[in-house]
């Protein structure tokens, strides 16, 4: 069974490498045209983040070297793609594209970050003890969220508002 999973993992790595390299034609066009035209950067930013997290997962979980290595390759490739987007995006859309892509990404990650202390709620309920619920982390998450929500309302910054 271990041998089979290794071979399936190798096949998965080959397919993943092909997936990471599949936009090369698009980026060759971007380089030749010296413009991102109507192409969107968000899929590449999300893939970069995903590859980063899967690389970390593969490093910390025993026996997941194949996951770590192929996603490490994904980090390299996606970093190149995102860099090319930043270089070749038209002047005005550079800022708008960056703000929209990063705003969506940051808002999504912050939703996960701020909801992560809730993961301990199952332990709190089953053990009937708050021993494993870090008070100061929860307290400062609450204060931080409230302060930045107020700031986001004042600034009318909806990306900041959504994340809180």
JSON list of C-alpha atoms in Angstrom, two decimals:
[
{"chain": "A", "resi": 1, "resn": "UNK", "atom": "CA", "xyz": [0.00, 0.00, 0.00]},
{"chain": "A", "resi": 2, "resn": "UNK", "atom": "CA", "xyz": [2.86, 2.37, 0.82]},
{"chain": "A", "resi": 3, "resn": "UNK", "atom": "CA", "xyz": [4.43, 1.72, -2.57]},
{"chain": "A", "resi": 4, "resn": "UNK", "atom": "CA", "xyz": [1.13, 2.41, -4.36]},
{"chain": "A", "resi": 5, "resn": "UNK", "atom": "CA", "xyz": [0.66, 5.71, -2.51]},
{"chain": "A", "resi": 6, "resn": "UNK", "atom": "CA", "xyz": [4.21, 6.72, -3.49]},
{"chain": "A", "resi": 7, "resn": "UNK", "atom": "CA", "xyz": [3.54, 6.09, -7.20]},
{"chain": "A", "resi": 8, "resn": "UNK", "atom": "CA", "xyz": [0.19, 7.88, -7.06]},
{"chain": "A", "resi": 9, "resn": "UNK", "atom": "CA", "xyz": [1.98, 10.76, -5.32]},
{"chain": "A", "resi": 10, "resn": "UNK", "atom": "CA", "xyz": [4.58, 10.89, -8.11]},
{"chain": "A", "resi": 11, "resn": "UNK", "atom": "CA", "xyz": [1.79, 10.99, -10.70]},
{"chain": "A", "resi": 12, "resn": "UNK", "atom": "CA", "xyz": [0.11, 13.73, -8.66]},
{"chain": "A", "resi": 13, "resn": "UNK", "atom": "CA", "xyz": [3.36, 15.70, -8.61]},
{"chain": "A", "resi": 14, "resn": "UNK", "atom": "CA", "xyz": [3.77, 15.41, -12.38]},
{"chain": "A", "resi": 15, "resn": "UNK", "atom": "CA", "xyz": [0.21, 16.60, -12.95]},
{"chain": "A", "resi": 16, "resn": "UNK", "atom": "CA", "xyz": [0.68, 19.41, -10.42]},
{"chain": "A", "resi": 17, "resn": "UNK", "atom": "CA", "xyz": [3.86, 20.59, -12.16]},
{"chain": "A", "resi": 18, "resn": "UNK", "atom": "CA", "xyz": [1.96, 20.63, -15.46]},
{"chain": "A", "resi": 19, "resn": "UNK", "atom": "CA", "xyz": [-0.84, 22.57, -13.78]},
{"chain": "A", "resi": 20, "resn": "UNK", "atom": "CA", "xyz": [1.60, 25.14, -12.38]},
{"chain": "A", "resi": 21, "resn": "UNK", "atom": "CA", "xyz": [3.25, 25.50, -15.80]},
{"chain": "A", "resi": 22, "resn": "UNK", "atom": "CA", "xyz": [0.01, 25.60, -17.81]},
{"chain": "A", "resi": 23, "resn": "UNK", "atom": "CA", "xyz": [-0.21, 29.45, -17.78]},
{"chain": "A", "resi": 24, "resn": "UNK", "atom": "CA", "xyz": [3.26, 29.84, -19.33]},
{"chain": "A", "resi": 25, "resn": "UNK", "atom": "CA", "xyz": [1.66, 30.66, -22.70]},
{"chain": "A", "resi": 26, "resn": "UNK", "atom": "CA", "xyz": [-0.42, 33.38, -21.09]},
{"chain": "A", "resi": 27, "resn": "UNK", "atom": "CA", "xyz": [2.60, 34.90, -19.43]},
{"chain": "A", "resi": 28, "resn": "UNK", "atom": "CA", "xyz": [4.66, 34.68, -22.61]},
{"chain": "A", "resi": 29, "resn": "UNK", "atom": "CA", "xyz": [1.88, 36.72, -24.25]},
{"chain": "A", "resi": 30, "resn": "UNK", "atom": "CA", "xyz": [1.92, 39.21, -21.36]},
{"chain": "A", "resi": 31, "resn": "UNK", "atom": "CA", "xyz": [5.69, 39.64, -21.75]},
{"chain": "A", "resi": 32, "resn": "UNK", "atom": "CA", "xyz": [5.47, 40.03, -25.54]},
{"chain": "A", "resi": 33, "resn": "UNK", "atom": "CA", "xyz": [2.56, 42.51, -25.32]},
{"chain": "A", "resi": 34, "resn": "UNK", "atom": "CA", "xyz": [4.11, 44.22, -22.29]},
{"chain": "A", "resi": 35, "resn": "UNK", "atom": "CA", "xyz": [0.60, 44.31, -20.79]},
{"chain": "A", "resi": 36, "resn": "UNK", "atom": "CA", "xyz": [-1.64, 42.08, -18.70]},
{"chain": "A", "resi": 37, "resn": "UNK", "atom": "CA", "xyz": [-4.54, 43.11, -20.96]},
{"chain": "A", "resi": 38, "resn": "UNK", "atom": "CA", "xyz": [-7.73, 41.72, -19.37]},
{"chain": "A", "resi": 39, "resn": "UNK", "atom": "CA", "xyz": [-6.07, 38.85, -17.52]},
{"chain": "A", "resi": 40, "resn": "UNK", "atom": "CA", "xyz": [-6.73, 38.67, -13.77]},
{"chain": "A", "resi": 41, "resn": "UNK", "atom": "CA", "xyz": [-4.04, 38.25, -11.13]},
{"chain": "A", "resi": 42, "resn": "UNK", "atom": "CA", "xyz": [-6.25, 36.85, -8.37]},
{"chain": "A", "resi": 43, "resn": "UNK", "atom": "CA", "xyz": [-6.01, 33.16, -9.40]},
{"chain": "A", "resi": 44, "resn": "UNK", "atom": "CA", "xyz": [-2.21, 33.36, -9.28]},
{"chain": "A", "resi": 45, "resn": "UNK", "atom": "CA", "xyz": [-2.16, 35.17, -5.95]},
{"chain": "A", "resi": 46, "resn": "UNK", "atom": "CA", "xyz": [-4.51, 32.57, -4.46]},
{"chain": "A", "resi": 47, "resn": "UNK", "atom": "CA", "xyz": [-2.46, 29.72, -5.91]},
{"chain": "A", "resi": 48, "resn": "UNK", "atom": "CA", "xyz": [0.69, 31.26, -4.42]},
{"chain": "A", "resi": 49, "resn": "UNK", "atom": "CA", "xyz": [-0.95, 31.39, -1.01]},
{"chain": "A", "resi": 50, "resn": "UNK", "atom": "CA", "xyz": [-2.34, 27.88, -1.38]},
{"chain": "A", "resi": 51, "resn": "UNK", "atom": "CA", "xyz": [1.05, 26.50, -2.41]},
{"chain": "A", "resi": 52, "resn": "UNK", "atom": "CA", "xyz": [2.65, 28.22, 0.57]},
{"chain": "A", "resi": 53, "resn": "UNK", "atom": "CA", "xyz": [0.20, 26.66, 3.00]},
{"chain": "A", "resi": 54, "resn": "UNK", "atom": "CA", "xyz": [0.44, 23.19, 1.39]},
{"chain": "A", "resi": 55, "resn": "UNK", "atom": "CA", "xyz": [4.24, 23.39, 1.51]},
{"chain": "A", "resi": 56, "resn": "UNK", "atom": "CA", "xyz": [4.06, 24.12, 5.21]},
{"chain": "A", "resi": 57, "resn": "UNK", "atom": "CA", "xyz": [1.57, 21.26, 5.66]},
{"chain": "A", "resi": 58, "resn": "UNK", "atom": "CA", "xyz": [3.88, 18.89, 3.80]},
{"chain": "A", "resi": 59, "resn": "UNK", "atom": "CA", "xyz": [6.82, 19.92, 5.95]},
{"chain": "A", "resi": 60, "resn": "UNK", "atom": "CA", "xyz": [5.11, 19.45, 9.31]},
{"chain": "A", "resi": 61, "resn": "UNK", "atom": "CA", "xyz": [3.23, 16.22, 8.48]},
{"chain": "A", "resi": 62, "resn": "UNK", "atom": "CA", "xyz": [5.33, 13.08, 8.46]},
{"chain": "A", "resi": 63, "resn": "UNK", "atom": "CA", "xyz": [5.48, 11.30, 5.13]},
{"chain": "A", "resi": 64, "resn": "UNK", "atom": "CA", "xyz": [4.26, 14.22, 3.04]},
{"chain": "A", "resi": 65, "resn": "UNK", "atom": "CA", "xyz": [7.52, 15.13, 1.29]},
{"chain": "A", "resi": 66, "resn": "UNK", "atom": "CA", "xyz": [5.83, 14.88, -2.11]},
{"chain": "A", "resi": 67, "resn": "UNK", "atom": "CA", "xyz": [3.25, 17.49, -1.07]},
{"chain": "A", "resi": 68, "resn": "UNK", "atom": "CA", "xyz": [5.95, 19.82, 0.23]},
{"chain": "A", "resi": 69, "resn": "UNK", "atom": "CA", "xyz": [8.24, 19.57, -2.79]},
{"chain": "A", "resi": 70, "resn": "UNK", "atom": "CA", "xyz": [5.66, 20.05, -5.52]},
{"chain": "A", "resi": 71, "resn": "UNK", "atom": "CA", "xyz": [4.07, 22.98, -3.71]},
{"chain": "A", "resi": 72, "resn": "UNK", "atom": "CA", "xyz": [7.52, 24.47, -3.11]},
{"chain": "A", "resi": 73, "resn": "UNK", "atom": "CA", "xyz": [7.87, 24.41, -6.89]},
{"chain": "A", "resi": 74, "resn": "UNK", "atom": "CA", "xyz": [4.42, 26.02, -7.08]},
{"chain": "A", "resi": 75, "resn": "UNK", "atom": "CA", "xyz": [5.61, 28.85, -4.82]},
{"chain": "A", "resi": 76, "resn": "UNK", "atom": "CA", "xyz": [8.50, 29.56, -7.18]},
{"chain": "A", "resi": 77, "resn": "UNK", "atom": "CA", "xyz": [6.35, 29.51, -10.33]},
{"chain": "A", "resi": 78, "resn": "UNK", "atom": "CA", "xyz": [3.48, 31.52, -8.86]},
{"chain": "A", "resi": 79, "resn": "UNK", "atom": "CA", "xyz": [5.89, 34.13, -7.47]},
{"chain": "A", "resi": 80, "resn": "UNK", "atom": "CA", "xyz": [7.20, 34.62, -11.00]},
{"chain": "A", "resi": 81, "resn": "UNK", "atom": "CA", "xyz": [3.65, 34.95, -12.35]},
{"chain": "A", "resi": 82, "resn": "UNK", "atom": "CA", "xyz": [2.60, 37.48, -9.70]},
{"chain": "A", "resi": 83, "resn": "UNK", "atom": "CA", "xyz": [5.81, 39.47, -10.25]},
{"chain": "A", "resi": 84, "resn": "UNK", "atom": "CA", "xyz": [5.10, 39.59, -13.99]},
{"chain": "A", "resi": 85, "resn": "UNK", "atom": "CA", "xyz": [1.60, 40.85, -13.23]},
{"chain": "A", "resi": 86, "resn": "UNK", "atom": "CA", "xyz": [3.00, 43.61, -11.05]},
{"chain": "A", "resi": 87, "resn": "UNK", "atom": "CA", "xyz": [5.50, 44.59, -13.75]},
{"chain": "A", "resi": 88, "resn": "UNK", "atom": "CA", "xyz": [3.14, 44.55, -16.74]},
{"chain": "A", "resi": 89, "resn": "UNK", "atom": "CA", "xyz": [-0.18, 45.71, -15.31]},
{"chain": "A", "resi": 90, "resn": "UNK", "atom": "CA", "xyz": [-1.19, 49.08, -16.81]},
{"chain": "A", "resi": 91, "resn": "UNK", "atom": "CA", "xyz": [-0.45, 52.06, -14.56]},
{"chain": "A", "resi": 92, "resn": "UNK", "atom": "CA", "xyz": [-3.91, 52.78, -13.17]},
{"chain": "A", "resi": 93, "resn": "UNK", "atom": "CA", "xyz": [-5.02, 49.17, -13.05]},
{"chain": "A", "resi": 94, "resn": "UNK", "atom": "CA", "xyz": [-1.81, 48.19, -11.26]},
{"chain": "A", "resi": 95, "resn": "UNK", "atom": "CA", "xyz": [-3.01, 49.93, -8.14]},
{"chain": "A", "resi": 96, "resn": "UNK", "atom": "CA", "xyz": [-6.64, 48.88, -8.54]},
{"chain": "A", "resi": 97, "resn": "UNK", "atom": "CA", "xyz": [-5.69, 45.28, -9.32]},
{"chain": "A", "resi": 98, "resn": "UNK", "atom": "CA", "xyz": [-3.33, 45.10, -6.37]},
{"chain": "A", "resi": 99, "resn": "UNK", "atom": "CA", "xyz": [-5.85, 46.63, -4.00]},
{"chain": "A", "resi": 100, "resn": "UNK", "atom": "CA", "xyz": [-8.73, 44.41, -5.13]},
{"chain": "A", "resi": 101, "resn": "UNK", "atom": "CA", "xyz": [-6.70, 41.19, -5.17]},
{"chain": "A", "resi": 102, "resn": "UNK", "atom": "CA", "xyz": [-4.95, 41.83, -1.90]},
{"chain": "A", "resi": 103, "resn": "UNK", "atom": "CA", "xyz": [-8.10, 43.14, -0.27]},
{"chain": "A", "resi": 104, "resn": "UNK", "atom": "CA", "xyz": [-10.06, 39.99, -1.11]},
{"chain": "A", "resi": 105, "resn": "UNK", "atom": "CA", "xyz": [-7.19, 37.75, -0.07]},
{"chain": "A", "resi": 106, "resn": "UNK", "atom": "CA", "xyz": [-6.54, 39.60, 3.19]},
{"chain": "A", "resi": 107, "resn": "UNK", "atom": "CA", "xyz": [-10.22, 39.72, 4.07]},
{"chain": "A", "resi": 108, "resn": "UNK", "atom": "CA", "xyz": [-10.58, 35.98, 3.52]},
{"chain": "A", "resi": 109, "resn": "UNK", "atom": "CA", "xyz": [-7.50, 35.14, 5.56]},
{"chain": "A", "resi": 110, "resn": "UNK", "atom": "CA", "xyz": [-8.58, 37.43, 8.37]},
{"chain": "A", "resi": 111, "resn": "UNK", "atom": "CA", "xyz": [-11.98, 35.79, 8.56]},
{"chain": "A", "resi": 112, "resn": "UNK", "atom": "CA", "xyz": [-10.18, 32.48, 9.08]},
{"chain": "A", "resi": 113, "resn": "UNK", "atom": "CA", "xyz": [-7.71, 34.03, 11.54]},
{"chain": "A", "resi": 114, "resn": "UNK", "atom": "CA", "xyz": [-10.39, 35.69, 13.67]},
{"chain": "A", "resi": 115, "resn": "UNK", "atom": "CA", "xyz": [-12.58, 32.60, 13.68]},
{"chain": "A", "resi": 116, "resn": "UNK", "atom": "CA", "xyz": [-9.70, 30.26, 14.57]},
{"chain": "A", "resi": 117, "resn": "UNK", "atom": "CA", "xyz": [-10.10, 30.71, 18.34]},
{"chain": "A", "resi": 118, "resn": "UNK", "atom": "CA", "xyz": [-13.61, 29.34, 17.90]},
{"chain": "A", "resi": 119, "resn": "UNK", "atom": "CA", "xyz": [-12.06, 25.97, 17.00]},
{"chain": "A", "resi": 120, "resn": "UNK", "atom": "CA", "xyz": [-11.36, 25.46, 20.68]},
{"chain": "A", "resi": 121, "resn": "UNK", "atom": "CA", "xyz": [-15.06, 25.84, 21.51]},
{"chain": "A", "resi": 122, "resn": "UNK", "atom": "CA", "xyz": [-15.64, 22.11, 21.00]},
{"chain": "A", "resi": 123, "resn": "UNK", "atom": "CA", "xyz": [-13.01, 21.39, 23.65]},
{"chain": "A", "resi": 124, "resn": "UNK", "atom": "CA", "xyz": [-14.54, 24.01, 25.95]},
{"chain": "A", "resi": 125, "resn": "UNK", "atom": "CA", "xyz": [-18.01, 22.47, 25.57]},
{"chain": "A", "resi": 126, "resn": "UNK", "atom": "CA", "xyz": [-16.92, 18.83, 25.92]},
{"chain": "A", "resi": 127, "resn": "UNK", "atom": "CA", "xyz": [-14.59, 19.43, 28.88]},
{"chain": "A", "resi": 128, "resn": "UNK", "atom": "CA", "xyz": [-16.76, 22.17, 30.42]},
{"chain": "A", "resi": 129, "resn": "UNK", "atom": "CA", "xyz": [-13.53, 24.08, 31.00]},
{"chain": "A", "resi": 130, "resn": "UNK", "atom": "CA", "xyz": [-12.06, 27.22, 29.43]},
{"chain": "A", "resi": 131, "resn": "UNK", "atom": "CA", "xyz": [-8.54, 26.08, 30.30]},
{"chain": "A", "resi": 132, "resn": "UNK", "atom": "CA", "xyz": [-7.61, 25.69, 26.61]},
{"chain": "A", "resi": 133, "resn": "UNK", "atom": "CA", "xyz": [-9.27, 28.89, 25.46]},
{"chain": "A", "resi": 134, "resn": "UNK", "atom": "CA", "xyz": [-6.58, 31.58, 25.63]},
{"chain": "A", "resi": 135, "resn": "UNK", "atom": "CA", "xyz": [-8.23, 34.54, 27.34]},
{"chain": "A", "resi": 136, "resn": "UNK", "atom": "CA", "xyz": [-5.77, 37.23, 26.26]},
{"chain": "A", "resi": 137, "resn": "UNK", "atom": "CA", "xyz": [-5.80, 36.06, 22.64]},
{"chain": "A", "resi": 138, "resn": "UNK", "atom": "CA", "xyz": [-9.60, 36.15, 22.58]},
{"chain": "A", "resi": 139, "resn": "UNK", "atom": "CA", "xyz": [-9.70, 39.49, 24.42]},
{"chain": "A", "resi": 140, "resn": "UNK", "atom": "CA", "xyz": [-7.22, 41.21, 22.11]},
{"chain": "A", "resi": 141, "resn": "UNK", "atom": "CA", "xyz": [-8.82, 39.70, 18.99]},
{"chain": "A", "resi": 142, "resn": "UNK", "atom": "CA", "xyz": [-12.06, 41.30, 20.19]},
{"chain": "A", "resi": 143, "resn": "UNK", "atom": "CA", "xyz": [-10.46, 44.69, 20.92]},
{"chain": "A", "resi": 144, "resn": "UNK", "atom": "CA", "xyz": [-8.48, 44.63, 17.68]},
{"chain": "A", "resi": 145, "resn": "UNK", "atom": "CA", "xyz": [-11.53, 43.70, 15.64]},
{"chain": "A", "resi": 146, "resn": "UNK", "atom": "CA", "xyz": [-13.65, 46.41, 17.23]},
{"chain": "A", "resi": 147, "resn": "UNK", "atom": "CA", "xyz": [-11.03, 49.11, 16.74]},
{"chain": "A", "resi": 148, "resn": "UNK", "atom": "CA", "xyz": [-10.36, 48.23, 13.10]},
{"chain": "A", "resi": 149, "resn": "UNK", "atom": "CA", "xyz": [-14.08, 47.93, 12.38]},
{"chain": "A", "resi": 150, "resn": "UNK", "atom": "CA", "xyz": [-14.55, 51.48, 13.64]},
{"chain": "A", "resi": 151, "resn": "UNK", "atom": "CA", "xyz": [-11.58, 52.64, 11.57]},
{"chain": "A", "resi": 152, "resn": "UNK", "atom": "CA", "xyz": [-12.91, 50.85, 8.45]},
{"chain": "A", "resi": 153, "resn": "UNK", "atom": "CA", "xyz": [-16.30, 52.52, 8.87]},
{"chain": "A", "resi": 154, "resn": "UNK", "atom": "CA", "xyz": [-14.67, 55.93, 9.20]},
{"chain": "A", "resi": 155, "resn": "UNK", "atom": "CA", "xyz": [-12.49, 55.31, 6.13]},
{"chain": "A", "resi": 156, "resn": "UNK", "atom": "CA", "xyz": [-15.28, 53.55, 4.17]},
{"chain": "A", "resi": 157, "resn": "UNK", "atom": "CA", "xyz": [-12.80, 50.74, 3.47]},
{"chain": "A", "resi": 158, "resn": "UNK", "atom": "CA", "xyz": [-14.96, 47.70, 2.84]},
{"chain": "A", "resi": 159, "resn": "UNK", "atom": "CA", "xyz": [-12.07, 45.24, 2.66]},
{"chain": "A", "resi": 160, "resn": "UNK", "atom": "CA", "xyz": [-11.07, 46.21, 6.20]},
{"chain": "A", "resi": 161, "resn": "UNK", "atom": "CA", "xyz": [-14.69, 46.09, 7.31]},
{"chain": "A", "resi": 162, "resn": "UNK", "atom": "CA", "xyz": [-15.36, 42.60, 5.95]},
{"chain": "A", "resi": 163, "resn": "UNK", "atom": "CA", "xyz": [-12.34, 41.13, 7.66]},
{"chain": "A", "resi": 164, "resn": "UNK", "atom": "CA", "xyz": [-13.58, 42.14, 11.11]}
]
